[in-house]
Amino acid sequence: MATRWGICSTGKISHDFTMALKTLHAEEHQVVAVAARKLEDAQEFAKKHSIARAYGSYEELARDPDIDVVYVGVIHPYHLSTCLLFTNAKKNILCEKPLAMNIKEVQKILASAKTNDVFLMEAVWTRFFPASVEIRRLLAQGEVGEVKMVKSEFAWPMMHIPRAVQKELGGGALLDVGIYCLQFTCMVYNGEKPESIQATGVCLETGVDETVVVTLKFSKNRIAVCTCSLGMKLPNDALIVGTKGTIRVRQHMWCPTSLEVNGKETQYPLPEPYLPLNFLNSTGLRYEAEEVRQCLLKGLKESAVMSHADSLLLAELEDEIRRQVGVVYSQDYQ
């Protein structure tokens, strides 16, 4: 039986996620409804993607009895209220990253999911790519020996995008793109909490971070360096340095389709979309969708690949980095 998806919001990422679902088998994944704050937007989205039902409110989607899981694609200042709407409606959730604006909000979302006995996962899509699966396998087998350093970067010119630079919209490099670097580090170091965090950054007049550089020190003198920015373009590689070799993600470390292990490169091609995408390699969102299906089939309430503990650690790191850089959102006072 197919996993029946509801799409919450009709923005660019929801378009791409729906496109990714269509690359999977129709007997396993079906989009049955979409909701927006305006009915016209939902109807236009539904027509474009051949979705049977369109709703002009998220509440209507929450009441739909024919939905197994909701994909939450709203901007992150609204993740808390939207996730609580669906958890209280007993709906399983895949919520776009970051799961919330700070750790307090993350804790509220996870607590509600537990109380209502529903599945919930933060949509850190990078973790589910075949290249990421291979990285975890190589590390577990000691292919590069003991990891001594992790370097990752995600810098892309986004200063022209209001969502990226306005505080009330949850702007800032760290929560938008830096999360990819942090989650990669956390994945490599197997969810270990760093012993120390040193962060510095440049903030915009709007009060959000334009560029952030973070150094994290882990046990056994292991180091990670993360760089993120909205104001420049970098190669966007990721590098794992071990005592016996290296693993490098070449370009676009946030959606890896190429992996270089000790100088030998392997490609992981993605399926082609049937409509133009908004973001690079977005058909790769299919992998997190399939993880959700497998978890639901097993009756799980969280994923072992992107667990609730992983989301809590990410939020904790983000809060401390923002504190050091000097970025404060209104949600931090609530």
C-alpha positions in Angstrom: 0.0 0.0 0.0 1.3 3.4 -0.9 2.4 6.0 1.7 -0.1 8.9 1.3 1.5 12.3 1.5 0.0 15.7 2.3 2.1 18.7 1.3 1.9 21.7 3.6 2.7 25.0 1.8 3.3 25.6 -1.9 6.7 27.2 -1.9 9.7 26.3 -3.9 11.0 23.5 -1.7 7.5 21.9 -1.6 7.5 21.9 -5.4 10.8 20.2 -5.5 9.9 17.7 -2.8 6.7 16.8 -4.8 8.8 16.4 -7.9 11.2 14.0 -6.0 8.2 11.9 -4.8 7.2 11.5 -8.4 10.5 9.8 -9.1 9.6 7.0 -6.7 7.1 4.1 -7.5 3.5 5.3 -7.5 2.4 2.2 -5.7 4.7 3.2 -2.8 4.4 7.0 -2.6 1.3 9.1 -3.5 0.6 12.8 -3.0 -3.1 13.0 -2.1 -3.5 16.6 -0.9 -1.8 20.0 -0.7 -2.6 23.0 1.5 -1.7 26.7 1.3 -2.8 29.8 3.2 -4.7 30.8 0.0 -6.9 28.3 -1.8 -5.9 29.6 -5.2 -2.2 28.8 -4.5 -3.1 25.3 -3.4 -5.3 24.8 -6.5 -2.6 26.0 -8.8 -0.1 23.6 -7.1 -2.5 20.7 -7.3 -3.1 21.3 -11.0 0.6 21.5 -11.8 1.3 18.2 -9.9 -1.9 16.3 -10.5 -2.9 16.3 -6.9 -6.6 15.4 -6.2 -7.3 17.7 -3.2 -6.4 21.3 -2.5 -7.0 23.1 0.8 -7.0 26.8 1.6 -5.8 26.2 5.2 -3.4 23.9 7.0 -6.2 23.0 9.4 -8.1 21.4 6.6 -5.1 19.3 5.7 -4.7 18.3 9.4 -8.3 17.0 9.3 -7.9 14.9 6.2 -8.3 11.3 7.3 -6.6 9.9 4.1 -3.1 11.2 4.9 -0.3 9.1 6.4 2.4 11.8 6.7 2.6 15.5 6.1 5.6 17.2 4.5 6.0 20.6 6.2 7.7 23.1 3.8 6.8 26.4 5.5 9.7 28.8 6.4 11.3 27.9 9.7 9.8 30.6 12.0 6.5 28.8 11.4 7.7 25.3 12.0 6.7 25.2 15.7 3.1 26.2 15.2 2.7 24.1 12.1 4.2 21.0 13.5 2.1 21.3 16.7 -1.0 21.6 14.5 -0.2 18.3 12.8 1.1 16.4 15.9 -2.1 17.3 17.8 -4.0 16.0 14.8 -2.2 12.7 15.1 -0.4 13.2 11.8 3.1 11.9 11.1 5.5 14.6 10.0 8.6 15.2 7.9 9.6 18.8 8.6 12.1 20.9 6.6 15.3 21.8 8.3 15.9 23.5 10.7 13.3 21.8 12.8 12.8 25.0 14.7 14.3 28.4 15.6 16.0 27.2 18.8 16.3 24.2 21.1 13.3 25.3 23.2 11.1 25.0 20.1 12.6 21.7 19.1 11.9 20.3 22.5 8.3 21.4 22.3 7.8 19.8 18.9 9.5 16.5 20.0 7.5 16.4 23.2 4.2 16.9 21.2 5.2 14.1 18.8 5.9 11.8 21.7 2.7 12.7 23.5 0.6 12.1 20.4 2.6 9.0 19.4 3.4 10.1 15.9 6.5 9.8 13.7 8.5 13.0 13.3 11.8 13.6 11.4 13.8 16.7 10.6 14.3 16.8 6.8 18.1 16.9 6.7 18.0 15.3 3.2 21.8 15.1 2.9 21.9 12.2 5.4 20.0 9.9 3.1 21.9 10.3 -0.1 23.6 7.1 -1.3 26.9 8.9 -0.9 26.2 9.7 2.7 25.2 6.0 3.3 28.6 5.1 1.8 30.4 7.6 4.0 28.9 6.1 7.2 29.9 2.6 6.0 33.5 3.6 5.2 33.8 5.3 8.6 32.3 2.3 10.5 34.8 -0.1 8.7 37.8 2.2 9.5 38.5 2.8 5.8 40.4 6.0 6.6 41.5 5.1 10.1 40.8 7.4 13.0 39.2 10.6 11.9 41.2 13.6 13.0 39.5 16.5 11.2 36.4 17.4 9.3 36.1 20.5 7.1 32.9 21.6 5.4 31.6 24.7 3.8 28.4 26.0 2.3 28.6 29.5 0.9 26.3 30.8 -1.8 25.2 34.3 -2.8 21.7 34.7 -1.3 21.7 38.4 -0.2 19.0 39.1 -2.8 16.5 36.7 -1.2 14.4 38.3 1.6 13.9 35.0 3.4 17.6 34.7 3.8 18.4 38.1 5.2 15.3 39.3 7.1 15.2 38.4 10.8 11.4 38.0 11.0 11.6 35.4 8.2 14.3 33.4 10.1 17.1 34.7 7.9 20.8 34.1 8.5 23.5 31.8 7.1 23.7 29.4 10.0 20.1 28.2 10.1 19.7 28.3 6.3 23.0 26.7 5.0 25.3 26.3 7.9 23.1 23.5 9.3 24.4 21.3 6.5 28.0 21.7 7.7 27.0 21.1 11.3 25.0 18.0 10.5 27.8 16.6 8.4 30.2 17.0 11.3 27.8 15.5 13.7 27.3 12.5 11.4 31.0 11.9 11.0 31.6 12.1 14.7 28.6 9.9 15.4 26.4 12.3 17.3 29.1 13.2 19.8 28.8 16.5 21.6 31.9 18.7 21.1 34.0 19.7 24.0 34.3 23.3 22.9 32.8 25.6 20.3 34.5 28.8 19.0 32.5 30.8 16.5 33.0 34.2 14.8 30.9 35.9 12.2 29.8 38.9 10.3 26.3 40.2 10.8 24.1 42.3 8.5 22.2 45.4 9.5 19.1 43.3 9.7 20.6 41.5 12.7 21.2 38.1 11.0 24.5 36.4 10.2 26.0 36.8 6.8 29.1 34.7 7.3 30.0 32.3 10.1 33.1 30.3 10.8 33.0 27.7 13.6 35.7 25.5 15.1 34.6 22.5 17.1 36.9 20.4 19.3 35.9 16.9 20.1 37.4 14.3 22.4 40.8 12.8 21.5 41.8 16.1 20.0 39.6 15.8 17.0 38.6 19.0 15.2 35.9 20.2 12.8 35.8 23.5 10.9 32.5 24.7 9.4 32.2 27.8 7.1 28.9 29.2 5.9 27.9 32.4 4.1 25.1 34.1 2.2 27.5 36.7 0.7 30.0 34.7 -1.3 30.5 31.5 -3.3 32.9 28.8 -2.2 33.7 25.4 -3.7 31.4 23.9 -1.1 33.4 20.7 -0.6 33.5 18.6 2.5 36.6 16.7 3.7 37.2 14.0 6.2 40.8 13.5 7.2 41.8 10.3 8.9 45.0 8.6 9.9 44.8 6.3 6.9 43.3 8.4 4.2 40.6 10.9 3.2 37.1 11.1 2.1 36.1 14.2 0.0 32.7 15.3 -1.2 33.4 17.3 -4.3 31.2 20.4 -4.6 27.7 20.7 -3.2 28.4 18.8 0.0 24.8 19.4 1.0 23.5 17.2 -1.8 26.4 14.8 -2.6 26.4 13.0 -5.9 30.2 12.5 -6.1 32.5 10.9 -3.5 36.3 10.7 -3.6 37.8 8.1 -1.3 41.6 8.1 -1.1 41.8 9.7 -4.6 39.2 7.4 -6.3 36.0 9.1 -7.3 32.5 7.5 -7.5 29.4 9.1 -9.0 25.9 8.7 -7.6 23.6 10.1 -10.4 20.1 11.3 -9.6 16.9 10.7 -11.7 15.8 13.5 -14.0 12.8 15.7 -13.0 9.7 16.0 -15.1 9.5 19.7 -14.5 12.2 22.3 -13.8 13.6 22.3 -10.2 14.1 25.3 -8.0 17.2 23.9 -6.2 20.2 21.9 -7.3 19.8 18.1 -7.2 16.3 18.3 -5.6 15.2 14.9 -6.9 17.6 13.7 -4.2 14.8 14.5 -1.7 13.4 11.1 -2.7 15.8 9.4 -0.3 14.5 11.1 2.8 11.0 10.3 1.6 11.8 6.7 1.3 13.3 6.7 4.8 10.0 8.0 6.1 8.1 5.2 4.4 10.4 2.5 5.7 10.1 3.9 9.3 6.3 4.1 9.0 6.1 0.5 7.7 8.2 -0.6 10.7 6.0 1.4 13.2 8.9 3.6 14.2 8.4 7.1 15.7 11.8 8.4 14.6 14.6 7.6 12.2 17.9 6.1 13.3 19.7 8.1 10.6 18.2 11.5 11.6 17.0 10.8 15.2 15.4 13.2 17.7 18.7 13.2 19.5 20.4 14.4 16.3 17.9 17.3 16.0 18.4 18.3 19.6 22.2 18.3 19.2 22.0 20.4 16.1 19.7 22.9 17.8 22.0 23.1 20.8 25.0 23.8 18.6 23.1 26.4 16.6 22.0 28.2 19.7 25.5 28.4 21.1 27.0 29.6 17.7 24.3 32.3 17.4 25.0 33.4 21.0 28.7 33.8 20.2 28.1 35.6 16.9 25.4 37.8 18.4 22.2 36.7 16.5 19.0 36.8 18.5 15.5 36.0 17.2 12.2 37.0 18.7 11.6 33.3 19.4 14.5 33.4 21.8 12.5 35.6 24.2 9.5 33.4 24.2 
